[in-house]
Amino acid sequence: MAAIKAQVDALIAENAVMVFSKSYCPYCIKAKGLLASLDVAFKAIELDNVENGSEIQAYLLELTGQRTVPNIFIGQKHIGGCDKLVALEKSGELKAILAKI
């Protein structure tokens, strides 16, 4: 788990917007689409397409308390999932958060 922790922590630290996703998940597709529509550069890891996806998801649960995907980080801060991202966008808070990174 130490290698997974180091990998995930590095991805979060090195990417202003980091999305842990699954390629078939409709909520993941919606969240990535929203970010793309706002011209936000983001890194996405499709957990169903990487060898250690289940281990990454297990560490994310430990790190965030969130079992589901998408699992989104902005500016190294855990945002949550799709519903939270959409709520932040609707309230105008997302633009303010993105402006700080």
mmCIF file of C-alpha atoms in Angstrom:
data_model
loop_
_atom_site.group_PDB
_atom_site.id
_atom_site.type_symbol
_atom_site.label_atom_id
_atom_site.label_comp_id
_atom_site.label_asym_id
_atom_site.label_seq_id
_atom_site.Cartn_x
_atom_site.Cartn_y
_atom_site.Cartn_z
ATOM 1 C CA MET A 1 0.000 0.000 0.000
ATOM 2 C CA ALA A 2 2.962 2.351 0.536
ATOM 3 C CA ALA A 3 3.689 2.408 -3.208
ATOM 4 C CA ILE A 4 0.028 3.117 -3.998
ATOM 5 C CA LYS A 5 -0.064 5.878 -1.381
ATOM 6 C CA ALA A 6 3.046 7.472 -2.889
ATOM 7 C CA GLN A 7 1.616 7.200 -6.418
ATOM 8 C CA VAL A 8 -1.759 8.724 -5.511
ATOM 9 C CA ASP A 9 -0.252 11.440 -3.321
ATOM 10 C CA ALA A 10 2.098 12.393 -6.184
ATOM 11 C CA LEU A 11 -0.760 12.536 -8.708
ATOM 12 C CA ILE A 12 -2.744 14.817 -6.397
ATOM 13 C CA ALA A 13 0.289 17.028 -5.708
ATOM 14 C CA GLU A 14 1.414 17.287 -9.345
ATOM 15 C CA ASN A 15 -1.964 18.008 -10.967
ATOM 16 C CA ALA A 16 -3.978 21.124 -10.192
ATOM 17 C CA VAL A 17 -7.162 19.206 -11.014
ATOM 18 C CA MET A 18 -7.052 15.445 -10.499
ATOM 19 C CA VAL A 19 -9.972 13.127 -11.248
ATOM 20 C CA PHE A 20 -9.999 9.471 -10.252
ATOM 21 C CA SER A 21 -12.605 7.974 -12.531
ATOM 22 C CA LYS A 22 -13.933 4.860 -14.242
ATOM 23 C CA SER A 23 -14.395 4.917 -18.000
ATOM 24 C CA TYR A 24 -17.955 3.541 -17.952
ATOM 25 C CA CYS A 25 -19.279 5.603 -15.031
ATOM 26 C CA PRO A 26 -21.946 8.144 -16.085
ATOM 27 C CA TYR A 27 -21.148 10.431 -13.135
ATOM 28 C CA CYS A 28 -17.465 10.395 -14.087
ATOM 29 C CA ILE A 29 -18.321 11.222 -17.690
ATOM 30 C CA LYS A 30 -20.548 14.085 -16.509
ATOM 31 C CA ALA A 31 -17.868 15.495 -14.164
ATOM 32 C CA LYS A 32 -15.121 15.318 -16.803
ATOM 33 C CA GLY A 33 -17.498 16.881 -19.330
ATOM 34 C CA LEU A 34 -18.240 19.762 -16.968
ATOM 35 C CA LEU A 35 -14.534 20.415 -16.394
ATOM 36 C CA ALA A 36 -13.864 20.228 -20.141
ATOM 37 C CA SER A 37 -16.745 22.631 -20.876
ATOM 38 C CA LEU A 38 -15.093 25.142 -18.535
ATOM 39 C CA ASP A 39 -11.749 24.681 -20.358
ATOM 40 C CA VAL A 40 -10.195 23.288 -17.189
ATOM 41 C CA ALA A 41 -7.049 21.250 -17.733
ATOM 42 C CA PHE A 42 -7.272 18.115 -15.630
ATOM 43 C CA LYS A 43 -5.629 14.729 -15.265
ATOM 44 C CA ALA A 44 -7.898 11.701 -15.119
ATOM 45 C CA ILE A 45 -6.948 8.191 -14.106
ATOM 46 C CA GLU A 46 -9.469 5.563 -15.226
ATOM 47 C CA LEU A 47 -9.334 3.081 -12.361
ATOM 48 C CA ASP A 48 -10.909 0.327 -14.463
ATOM 49 C CA ASN A 49 -8.107 0.643 -17.037
ATOM 50 C CA VAL A 50 -5.059 0.534 -14.755
ATOM 51 C CA GLU A 51 -3.564 -2.567 -13.186
ATOM 52 C CA ASN A 52 -3.753 -1.277 -9.608
ATOM 53 C CA GLY A 53 -7.116 0.493 -9.876
ATOM 54 C CA SER A 54 -8.766 -1.351 -6.990
ATOM 55 C CA GLU A 55 -5.800 -0.612 -4.727
ATOM 56 C CA ILE A 56 -5.920 3.068 -5.704
ATOM 57 C CA GLN A 57 -9.647 3.166 -4.948
ATOM 58 C CA ALA A 58 -9.041 1.497 -1.564
ATOM 59 C CA TYR A 59 -6.438 4.130 -0.674
ATOM 60 C CA LEU A 60 -8.751 6.937 -1.830
ATOM 61 C CA LEU A 61 -11.427 5.561 0.522
ATOM 62 C CA GLU A 62 -8.899 5.641 3.362
ATOM 63 C CA LEU A 63 -7.768 9.145 2.390
ATOM 64 C CA THR A 64 -11.159 10.768 1.764
ATOM 65 C CA GLY A 65 -13.835 8.527 3.244
ATOM 66 C CA GLN A 66 -15.398 8.431 -0.230
ATOM 67 C CA ARG A 67 -15.960 5.001 -1.770
ATOM 68 C CA THR A 68 -17.387 6.166 -5.100
ATOM 69 C CA VAL A 69 -16.000 7.714 -8.285
ATOM 70 C CA PRO A 70 -15.411 10.260 -9.534
ATOM 71 C CA ASN A 71 -13.136 11.305 -6.727
ATOM 72 C CA ILE A 72 -12.028 14.860 -7.508
ATOM 73 C CA PHE A 73 -9.213 16.984 -6.107
ATOM 74 C CA ILE A 74 -8.661 20.657 -6.975
ATOM 75 C CA GLY A 75 -5.550 22.405 -5.739
ATOM 76 C CA GLN A 76 -4.690 19.303 -3.682
ATOM 77 C CA LYS A 77 -8.008 19.666 -1.813
ATOM 78 C CA HIS A 78 -10.606 16.912 -1.924
ATOM 79 C CA ILE A 79 -13.754 18.257 -3.578
ATOM 80 C CA GLY A 80 -15.852 15.096 -3.646
ATOM 81 C CA GLY A 81 -17.796 13.576 -6.505
ATOM 82 C CA CYS A 82 -19.906 14.682 -9.439
ATOM 83 C CA ASP A 83 -22.825 16.065 -7.422
ATOM 84 C CA LYS A 84 -20.492 18.234 -5.342
ATOM 85 C CA LEU A 85 -18.688 19.476 -8.476
ATOM 86 C CA VAL A 86 -21.998 20.385 -10.131
ATOM 87 C CA ALA A 87 -23.205 22.139 -6.957
ATOM 88 C CA LEU A 88 -19.971 24.168 -6.789
ATOM 89 C CA GLU A 89 -20.382 25.153 -10.434
ATOM 90 C CA LYS A 90 -24.026 26.179 -9.999
ATOM 91 C CA SER A 91 -23.219 28.281 -6.933
ATOM 92 C CA GLY A 92 -20.307 30.003 -8.686
ATOM 93 C CA GLU A 93 -17.844 28.654 -6.114
ATOM 94 C CA LEU A 94 -16.085 26.424 -8.642
ATOM 95 C CA LYS A 95 -14.796 29.378 -10.663
ATOM 96 C CA ALA A 96 -13.442 30.963 -7.478
ATOM 97 C CA ILE A 97 -11.721 27.718 -6.459
ATOM 98 C CA LEU A 98 -10.229 27.288 -9.927
ATOM 99 C CA ALA A 99 -9.015 30.895 -9.977
ATOM 100 C CA LYS A 100 -6.850 30.159 -6.920
ATOM 101 C CA ILE A 101 -4.896 27.331 -8.540
#
